Amino acid sequence: MSADYLLKTEPSEYSFENLQRDEVTVWDGVSNPVALRHLREMKPGARLVIYETADRKSAVGTGVVVSVDSSDPKNPAVKIKAGKALAKPVSLAEVKANRLFADSPLVRQGRLSVVPLTAQQYKFLTGA
């Protein structure tokens, strides 16, 4: 089974609603070396949680990796497909309060825009 990931987005730049409208997009604009490494490691079929920053600071929806082109290591082209909106957004406060995330980069490296998730973390965020 593929690893799961959380992708952070600034809703004023590209919201989950934009992704749902577009259905498929290339996830780009990532510059952090650790986040880029996570993008390069993604495999088609990987499950995604979309997290909106700014005022929302919540996991709001799901998606899936369609394809990964890592031929340019500084700018991997990861095509993602929109999933469903979460029945109830999961706030950063709820994440921080859950022991599942004690060692997660989501909590420890707050500015990291691509974060690997364990299956248990994915389940907590999505209820699936």
GROMACS .gro file of N, CA and C in nm:
model
  384
    1MET      N    1   0.084  -0.119   0.000
    1MET     CA    2   0.000   0.000   0.000
    1MET      C    3   0.088   0.125   0.000
    2SER      N    4   0.048   0.225  -0.072
    2SER     CA    5   0.123   0.351  -0.079
    2SER      C    6   0.115   0.425   0.054
    3ALA      N    7   0.215   0.508   0.076
    3ALA     CA    8   0.213   0.596   0.193
    3ALA      C    9   0.103   0.700   0.175
    4ASP      N   10   0.060   0.757   0.286
    4ASP     CA   11  -0.039   0.864   0.284
    4ASP      C   12   0.033   0.996   0.312
    5TYR      N   13  -0.023   1.106   0.264
    5TYR     CA   14   0.040   1.237   0.282
    5TYR      C   15  -0.065   1.343   0.310
    6LEU      N   16  -0.021   1.448   0.376
    6LEU     CA   17  -0.101   1.568   0.396
    6LEU      C   18  -0.037   1.678   0.313
    7LEU      N   19  -0.116   1.748   0.234
    7LEU     CA   20  -0.070   1.861   0.153
    7LEU      C   21  -0.132   1.988   0.207
    8LYS      N   22  -0.047   2.085   0.240
    8LYS     CA   23  -0.097   2.214   0.289
    8LYS      C   24  -0.112   2.310   0.173
    9THR      N   25  -0.217   2.390   0.179
    9THR     CA   26  -0.239   2.491   0.078
    9THR      C   27  -0.293   2.618   0.142
   10GLU      N   28  -0.256   2.729   0.085
   10GLU     CA   29  -0.308   2.859   0.127
   10GLU      C   30  -0.439   2.879   0.051
   11PRO      N   31  -0.554   2.879   0.119
   11PRO     CA   32  -0.682   2.884   0.048
   11PRO      C   33  -0.700   3.005  -0.042
   12SER      N   34  -0.635   3.117  -0.010
   12SER     CA   35  -0.649   3.234  -0.097
   12SER      C   36  -0.573   3.215  -0.229
   13GLU      N   37  -0.478   3.121  -0.230
   13GLU     CA   38  -0.403   3.092  -0.353
   13GLU      C   39  -0.464   2.974  -0.429
   14TYR      N   40  -0.494   2.865  -0.358
   14TYR     CA   41  -0.555   2.747  -0.420
   14TYR      C   42  -0.623   2.666  -0.310
   15SER      N   43  -0.754   2.676  -0.305
   15SER     CA   44  -0.831   2.611  -0.200
   15SER      C   45  -0.871   2.469  -0.241
   16PHE      N   46  -0.922   2.394  -0.145
   16PHE     CA   47  -0.975   2.261  -0.175
   16PHE      C   48  -1.092   2.273  -0.273
   17GLU      N   49  -1.171   2.379  -0.258
   17GLU     CA   50  -1.282   2.401  -0.351
   17GLU      C   51  -1.230   2.419  -0.494
   18ASN      N   52  -1.113   2.487  -0.509
   18ASN     CA   53  -1.052   2.501  -0.642
   18ASN      C   54  -1.016   2.362  -0.697
   19LEU      N   55  -0.959   2.278  -0.612
   19LEU     CA   56  -0.920   2.143  -0.654
   19LEU      C   57  -1.044   2.064  -0.696
   20GLN      N   58  -1.151   2.075  -0.620
   20GLN     CA   59  -1.273   2.003  -0.658
   20GLN      C   60  -1.327   2.053  -0.792
   21ARG      N   61  -1.321   2.183  -0.814
   21ARG     CA   62  -1.366   2.240  -0.941
   21ARG      C   63  -1.280   2.189  -1.057
   22ASP      N   64  -1.146   2.190  -1.036
   22ASP     CA   65  -1.053   2.150  -1.142
   22ASP      C   66  -1.048   1.998  -1.159
   23GLU      N   67  -1.086   1.924  -1.057
   23GLU     CA   68  -1.085   1.778  -1.050
   23GLU      C   69  -0.944   1.719  -1.045
   24VAL      N   70  -0.853   1.766  -1.133
   24VAL     CA   71  -0.715   1.718  -1.136
   24VAL      C   72  -0.624   1.839  -1.150
   25THR      N   73  -0.510   1.838  -1.080
   25THR     CA   74  -0.414   1.948  -1.092
   25THR      C   75  -0.274   1.894  -1.067
   26VAL      N   76  -0.173   1.971  -1.106
   26VAL     CA   77  -0.036   1.940  -1.071
   26VAL      C   78  -0.002   2.018  -0.945
   27TRP      N   79   0.042   1.948  -0.842
   27TRP     CA   80   0.076   2.012  -0.715
   27TRP      C   81   0.217   2.070  -0.727
   28ASP      N   82   0.226   2.202  -0.725
   28ASP     CA   83   0.357   2.265  -0.742
   28ASP      C   84   0.370   2.384  -0.648
   29GLY      N   85   0.476   2.461  -0.668
   29GLY     CA   86   0.498   2.576  -0.582
   29GLY      C   87   0.567   2.539  -0.451
   30VAL      N   88   0.622   2.417  -0.443
   30VAL     CA   89   0.689   2.370  -0.322
   30VAL      C   90   0.838   2.399  -0.337
   31SER      N   91   0.898   2.459  -0.234
   31SER     CA   92   1.041   2.490  -0.241
   31SER      C   93   1.124   2.429  -0.129
   32ASN      N   94   1.060   2.391  -0.019
   32ASN     CA   95   1.133   2.332   0.093
   32ASN      C   96   1.194   2.198   0.050
   33PRO      N   97   1.325   2.177   0.074
   33PRO     CA   98   1.390   2.052   0.031
   33PRO      C   99   1.326   1.926   0.090
   34VAL      N  100   1.283   1.930   0.214
   34VAL     CA  101   1.219   1.812   0.276
   34VAL      C  102   1.084   1.786   0.210
   35ALA      N  103   1.006   1.890   0.188
   35ALA     CA  104   0.876   1.875   0.122
   35ALA      C  105   0.894   1.823  -0.020
   36LEU      N  106   0.996   1.873  -0.092
   36LEU     CA  107   1.024   1.824  -0.227
   36LEU      C  108   1.060   1.676  -0.225
   37ARG      N  109   1.136   1.633  -0.125
   37ARG     CA  110   1.172   1.491  -0.114
   37ARG      C  111   1.045   1.408  -0.097
   38HIS      N  112   0.952   1.455  -0.013
   38HIS     CA  113   0.826   1.382   0.006
   38HIS      C  114   0.748   1.375  -0.125
   39LEU      N  115   0.746   1.482  -0.202
   39LEU     CA  116   0.676   1.481  -0.332
   39LEU      C  117   0.739   1.377  -0.424
   40ARG      N  118   0.873   1.374  -0.431
   40ARG     CA  119   0.942   1.278  -0.518
   40ARG      C  120   0.915   1.133  -0.476
   41GLU      N  121   0.892   1.111  -0.346
   41GLU     CA  122   0.868   0.976  -0.293
   41GLU      C  123   0.725   0.928  -0.317
   42MET      N  124   0.634   1.018  -0.353
   42MET     CA  125   0.494   0.978  -0.373
   42MET      C  126   0.481   0.879  -0.487
   43LYS      N  127   0.381   0.794  -0.474
   43LYS     CA  128   0.350   0.693  -0.577
   43LYS      C  129   0.205   0.710  -0.618
   44PRO      N  130   0.173   0.677  -0.745
   44PRO     CA  131   0.033   0.680  -0.786
   44PRO      C  132  -0.052   0.595  -0.691
   45GLY      N  133  -0.167   0.647  -0.656
   45GLY     CA  134  -0.257   0.578  -0.564
   45GLY      C  135  -0.241   0.621  -0.419
   46ALA      N  136  -0.135   0.698  -0.388
   46ALA     CA  137  -0.117   0.746  -0.251
   46ALA      C  138  -0.238   0.831  -0.211
   47ARG      N  139  -0.285   0.808  -0.089
   47ARG     CA  140  -0.400   0.884  -0.039
   47ARG      C  141  -0.350   1.017   0.018
   48LEU      N  142  -0.430   1.120  -0.002
   48LEU     CA  143  -0.393   1.255   0.040
   48LEU      C  144  -0.501   1.316   0.130
   49VAL      N  145  -0.454   1.398   0.223
   49VAL     CA  146  -0.542   1.485   0.300
   49VAL      C  147  -0.503   1.627   0.263
   50ILE      N  148  -0.600   1.709   0.228
   50ILE     CA  149  -0.575   1.848   0.193
   50ILE      C  150  -0.604   1.933   0.316
   51TYR      N  151  -0.505   2.014   0.352
   51TYR     CA  152  -0.510   2.097   0.472
   51TYR      C  153  -0.501   2.243   0.430
   52GLU      N  154  -0.596   2.323   0.473
   52GLU     CA  155  -0.593   2.466   0.440
   52GLU      C  156  -0.535   2.545   0.557
   53THR      N  157  -0.438   2.631   0.524
   53THR     CA  158  -0.371   2.715   0.624
   53THR      C  159  -0.452   2.843   0.644
   54ALA      N  160  -0.384   2.948   0.684
   54ALA     CA  161  -0.445   3.080   0.709
   54ALA      C  162  -0.549   3.070   0.820
   55ASP      N  163  -0.666   3.129   0.798
   55ASP     CA  164  -0.768   3.134   0.903
   55ASP      C  165  -0.827   2.996   0.934
   56ARG      N  166  -0.829   2.906   0.836
   56ARG     CA  167  -0.893   2.775   0.857
   56ARG      C  168  -0.810   2.682   0.945
   57LYS      N  169  -0.684   2.667   0.913
   57LYS     CA  170  -0.594   2.576   0.987
   57LYS      C  171  -0.662   2.444   1.017
   58SER      N  172  -0.712   2.380   0.909
   58SER     CA  173  -0.787   2.255   0.924
   58SER      C  174  -0.767   2.164   0.804
   59ALA      N  175  -0.771   2.033   0.830
   59ALA     CA  176  -0.780   1.935   0.722
   59ALA      C  177  -0.924   1.943   0.670
   60VAL      N  178  -0.939   1.960   0.538
   60VAL     CA  179  -1.073   1.986   0.484
   60VAL      C  180  -1.120   1.887   0.378
   61GLY      N  181  -1.027   1.809   0.319
   61GLY     CA  182  -1.068   1.720   0.212
   61GLY      C  183  -0.964   1.614   0.182
   62THR      N  184  -0.998   1.530   0.084
   62THR     CA  185  -0.908   1.421   0.046
   62THR      C  186  -0.875   1.431  -0.103
   63GLY      N  187  -0.778   1.352  -0.141
   63GLY     CA  188  -0.738   1.342  -0.280
   63GLY      C  189  -0.656   1.216  -0.298
   64VAL      N  190  -0.607   1.197  -0.419
   64VAL     CA  191  -0.523   1.081  -0.450
   64VAL      C  192  -0.419   1.123  -0.554
   65VAL      N  193  -0.300   1.063  -0.544
   65VAL     CA  194  -0.195   1.090  -0.642
   65VAL      C  195  -0.226   1.012  -0.769
   66VAL      N  196  -0.227   1.082  -0.883
   66VAL     CA  197  -0.253   1.020  -1.012
   66VAL      C  198  -0.122   0.977  -1.077
   67SER      N  199  -0.022   1.067  -1.077
   67SER     CA  200   0.107   1.035  -1.138
   67SER      C  201   0.216   1.121  -1.076
   68VAL      N  202   0.340   1.075  -1.089
   68VAL     CA  203   0.456   1.148  -1.037
   68VAL      C  204   0.564   1.147  -1.144
   69ASP      N  205   0.610   1.266  -1.182
   69ASP     CA  206   0.723   1.279  -1.274
   69ASP      C  207   0.834   1.349  -1.197
   70SER      N  208   0.936   1.272  -1.158
   70SER     CA  209   1.048   1.326  -1.080
   70SER      C  210   1.170   1.352  -1.167
   71SER      N  211   1.151   1.365  -1.298
   71SER     CA  212   1.266   1.386  -1.386
   71SER      C  213   1.338   1.517  -1.354
   72ASP      N  214   1.266   1.616  -1.304
   72ASP     CA  215   1.329   1.740  -1.255
   72ASP      C  216   1.320   1.736  -1.103
   73PRO      N  217   1.432   1.696  -1.035
   73PRO     CA  218   1.425   1.679  -0.890
   73PRO      C  219   1.393   1.806  -0.813
   74LYS      N  220   1.418   1.924  -0.871
   74LYS     CA  221   1.388   2.050  -0.802
   74LYS      C  222   1.241   2.089  -0.819
   75ASN      N  223   1.172   2.024  -0.911
   75ASN     CA  224   1.032   2.058  -0.936
   75ASN      C  225   0.956   1.933  -0.982
   76PRO      N  226   0.938   1.836  -0.890
   76PRO     CA  227   0.864   1.715  -0.931
   76PRO      C  228   0.720   1.750  -0.967
   77ALA      N  229   0.671   1.690  -1.074
   77ALA     CA  230   0.533   1.715  -1.117
   77ALA      C  231   0.444   1.604  -1.063
   78VAL      N  232   0.371   1.636  -0.957
   78VAL     CA  233   0.281   1.539  -0.895
   78VAL      C  234   0.138   1.578  -0.932
   79LYS      N  235   0.075   1.493  -1.010
   79LYS     CA  236  -0.063   1.518  -1.051
   79LYS      C  237  -0.154   1.453  -0.948
   80ILE      N  238  -0.248   1.533  -0.896
   80ILE     CA  239  -0.341   1.481  -0.795
   80ILE      C  240  -0.485   1.499  -0.842
   81LYS      N  241  -0.570   1.413  -0.790
   81LYS     CA  242  -0.713   1.417  -0.821
   81LYS      C  243  -0.789   1.446  -0.693
   82ALA      N  244  -0.888   1.532  -0.703
   82ALA     CA  245  -0.970   1.568  -0.588
   82ALA      C  246  -1.049   1.449  -0.538
   83GLY      N  247  -1.063   1.442  -0.407
   83GLY     CA  248  -1.152   1.345  -0.344
   83GLY      C  249  -1.273   1.419  -0.290
   84LYS      N  250  -1.313   1.382  -0.171
   84LYS     CA  251  -1.432   1.441  -0.110
   84LYS      C  252  -1.394   1.537   0.002
   85ALA      N  253  -1.484   1.630   0.027
   85ALA     CA  254  -1.468   1.717   0.144
   85ALA      C  255  -1.491   1.631   0.268
   86LEU      N  256  -1.417   1.662   0.374
   86LEU     CA  257  -1.438   1.590   0.499
   86LEU      C  258  -1.573   1.629   0.558
   87ALA      N  259  -1.641   1.534   0.618
   87ALA     CA  260  -1.771   1.562   0.680
   87ALA      C  261  -1.757   1.673   0.784
   88LYS      N  262  -1.643   1.670   0.855
   88LYS     CA  263  -1.615   1.773   0.956
   88LYS      C  264  -1.466   1.806   0.947
   89PRO      N  265  -1.431   1.932   0.914
   89PRO     CA  266  -1.289   1.968   0.912
   89PRO      C  267  -1.222   1.936   1.046
   90VAL      N  268  -1.096   1.898   1.039
   90VAL     CA  269  -1.020   1.865   1.160
   90VAL      C  270  -0.917   1.977   1.181
   91SER      N  271  -0.932   2.046   1.293
   91SER     CA  272  -0.848   2.164   1.320
   91SER      C  273  -0.708   2.124   1.365
   92LEU      N  274  -0.616   2.218   1.351
   92LEU     CA  275  -0.479   2.198   1.399
   92LEU      C  276  -0.480   2.172   1.549
   93ALA      N  277  -0.566   2.239   1.623
   93ALA     CA  278  -0.575   2.218   1.767
   93ALA      C  279  -0.613   2.073   1.798
   94GLU      N  280  -0.706   2.015   1.722
   94GLU     CA  281  -0.744   1.875   1.741
   94GLU      C  282  -0.627   1.782   1.710
   95VAL      N  283  -0.552   1.815   1.606
   95VAL     CA  284  -0.435   1.736   1.569
   95VAL      C  285  -0.331   1.740   1.681
   96LYS      N  286  -0.301   1.860   1.729
   96LYS     CA  287  -0.200   1.875   1.834
   96LYS      C  288  -0.241   1.805   1.963
   97ALA      N  289  -0.370   1.793   1.987
   97ALA     CA  290  -0.419   1.729   2.110
   97ALA      C  291  -0.418   1.576   2.100
   98ASN      N  292  -0.396   1.522   1.981
   98ASN     CA  293  -0.401   1.377   1.962
   98ASN      C  294  -0.261   1.318   1.968
   99ARG      N  295  -0.243   1.216   2.052
   99ARG     CA  296  -0.111   1.151   2.068
   99ARG      C  297  -0.057   1.092   1.940
  100LEU      N  298  -0.146   1.057   1.845
  100LEU     CA  299  -0.101   1.001   1.718
  100LEU      C  300  -0.003   1.094   1.646
  101PHE      N  301  -0.013   1.224   1.674
  101PHE     CA  302   0.066   1.322   1.601
  101PHE      C  303   0.184   1.377   1.684
  102ALA      N  304   0.212   1.317   1.798
  102ALA     CA  305   0.316   1.368   1.888
  102ALA      C  306   0.450   1.384   1.817
  103ASP      N  307   0.487   1.289   1.731
  103ASP     CA  308   0.615   1.295   1.661
  103ASP      C  309   0.600   1.336   1.514
  104SER      N  310   0.482   1.378   1.475
  104SER     CA  311   0.456   1.411   1.335
  104SER      C  312   0.520   1.543   1.294
  105PRO      N  313   0.576   1.548   1.173
  105PRO     CA  314   0.625   1.675   1.120
  105PRO      C  315   0.515   1.781   1.110
  106LEU      N  316   0.390   1.737   1.105
  106LEU     CA  317   0.278   1.832   1.101
  106LEU      C  318   0.279   1.920   1.224
  107VAL      N  319   0.319   1.863   1.337
  107VAL     CA  320   0.325   1.937   1.463
  107VAL      C  321   0.465   1.992   1.487
  108ARG      N  322   0.568   1.912   1.457
  108ARG     CA  323   0.706   1.951   1.487
  108ARG      C  324   0.765   2.050   1.385
  109GLN      N  325   0.723   2.042   1.259
  109GLN     CA  326   0.775   2.130   1.155
  109GLN      C  327   0.656   2.201   1.090
  110GLY      N  328   0.600   2.296   1.160
  110GLY     CA  329   0.476   2.360   1.121
  110GLY      C  330   0.475   2.422   0.983
  111ARG      N  331   0.591   2.458   0.929
  111ARG     CA  332   0.593   2.523   0.798
  111ARG      C  333   0.611   2.424   0.683
  112LEU      N  334   0.622   2.295   0.714
  112LEU     CA  335   0.641   2.194   0.611
  112LEU      C  336   0.510   2.174   0.534
  113SER      N  337   0.515   2.187   0.402
  113SER     CA  338   0.392   2.187   0.322
  113SER      C  339   0.350   2.049   0.270
  114VAL      N  340   0.439   1.951   0.280
  114VAL     CA  341   0.406   1.813   0.240
  114VAL      C  342   0.451   1.724   0.355
  115VAL      N  343   0.356   1.656   0.418
  115VAL     CA  344   0.384   1.580   0.540
  115VAL      C  345   0.338   1.436   0.523
  116PRO      N  346   0.428   1.338   0.546
  116PRO     CA  347   0.384   1.199   0.541
  116PRO      C  348   0.291   1.170   0.659
  117LEU      N  349   0.196   1.081   0.636
  117LEU     CA  350   0.101   1.040   0.741
  117LEU      C  351   0.107   0.889   0.758
  118THR      N  352   0.089   0.843   0.881
  118THR     CA  353   0.070   0.700   0.903
  118THR      C  354  -0.075   0.666   0.867
  119ALA      N  355  -0.103   0.539   0.851
  119ALA     CA  356  -0.240   0.496   0.822
  119ALA      C  357  -0.335   0.539   0.935
  120GLN      N  358  -0.286   0.534   1.059
  120GLN     CA  359  -0.369   0.574   1.173
  120GLN      C  360  -0.397   0.724   1.171
  121GLN      N  361  -0.297   0.803   1.134
  121GLN     CA  362  -0.317   0.948   1.125
  121GLN      C  363  -0.416   0.981   1.014
  122TYR      N  364  -0.403   0.913   0.900
  122TYR     CA  365  -0.497   0.934   0.789
  122TYR      C  366  -0.639   0.903   0.835
  123LYS      N  367  -0.655   0.791   0.904
  123LYS     CA  368  -0.788   0.751   0.952
  123LYS      C  369  -0.845   0.854   1.048
  124PHE      N  370  -0.762   0.905   1.140
  124PHE     CA  371  -0.809   1.007   1.234
  124PHE      C  372  -0.857   1.131   1.159
  125LEU      N  373  -0.780   1.174   1.060
  125LEU     CA  374  -0.814   1.297   0.987
  125LEU      C  375  -0.936   1.282   0.899
  126THR      N  376  -0.952   1.165   0.839
  126THR     CA  377  -1.061   1.147   0.741
  126THR      C  378  -1.181   1.071   0.796
  127GLY      N  379  -1.162   1.002   0.907
  127GLY     CA  380  -1.270   0.919   0.958
  127GLY      C  381  -1.289   0.792   0.876
  128ALA      N  382  -1.199   0.768   0.780
  128ALA     CA  383  -1.212   0.650   0.692
  128ALA      C  384  -1.120   0.536   0.735
   0.00000   0.00000   0.00000
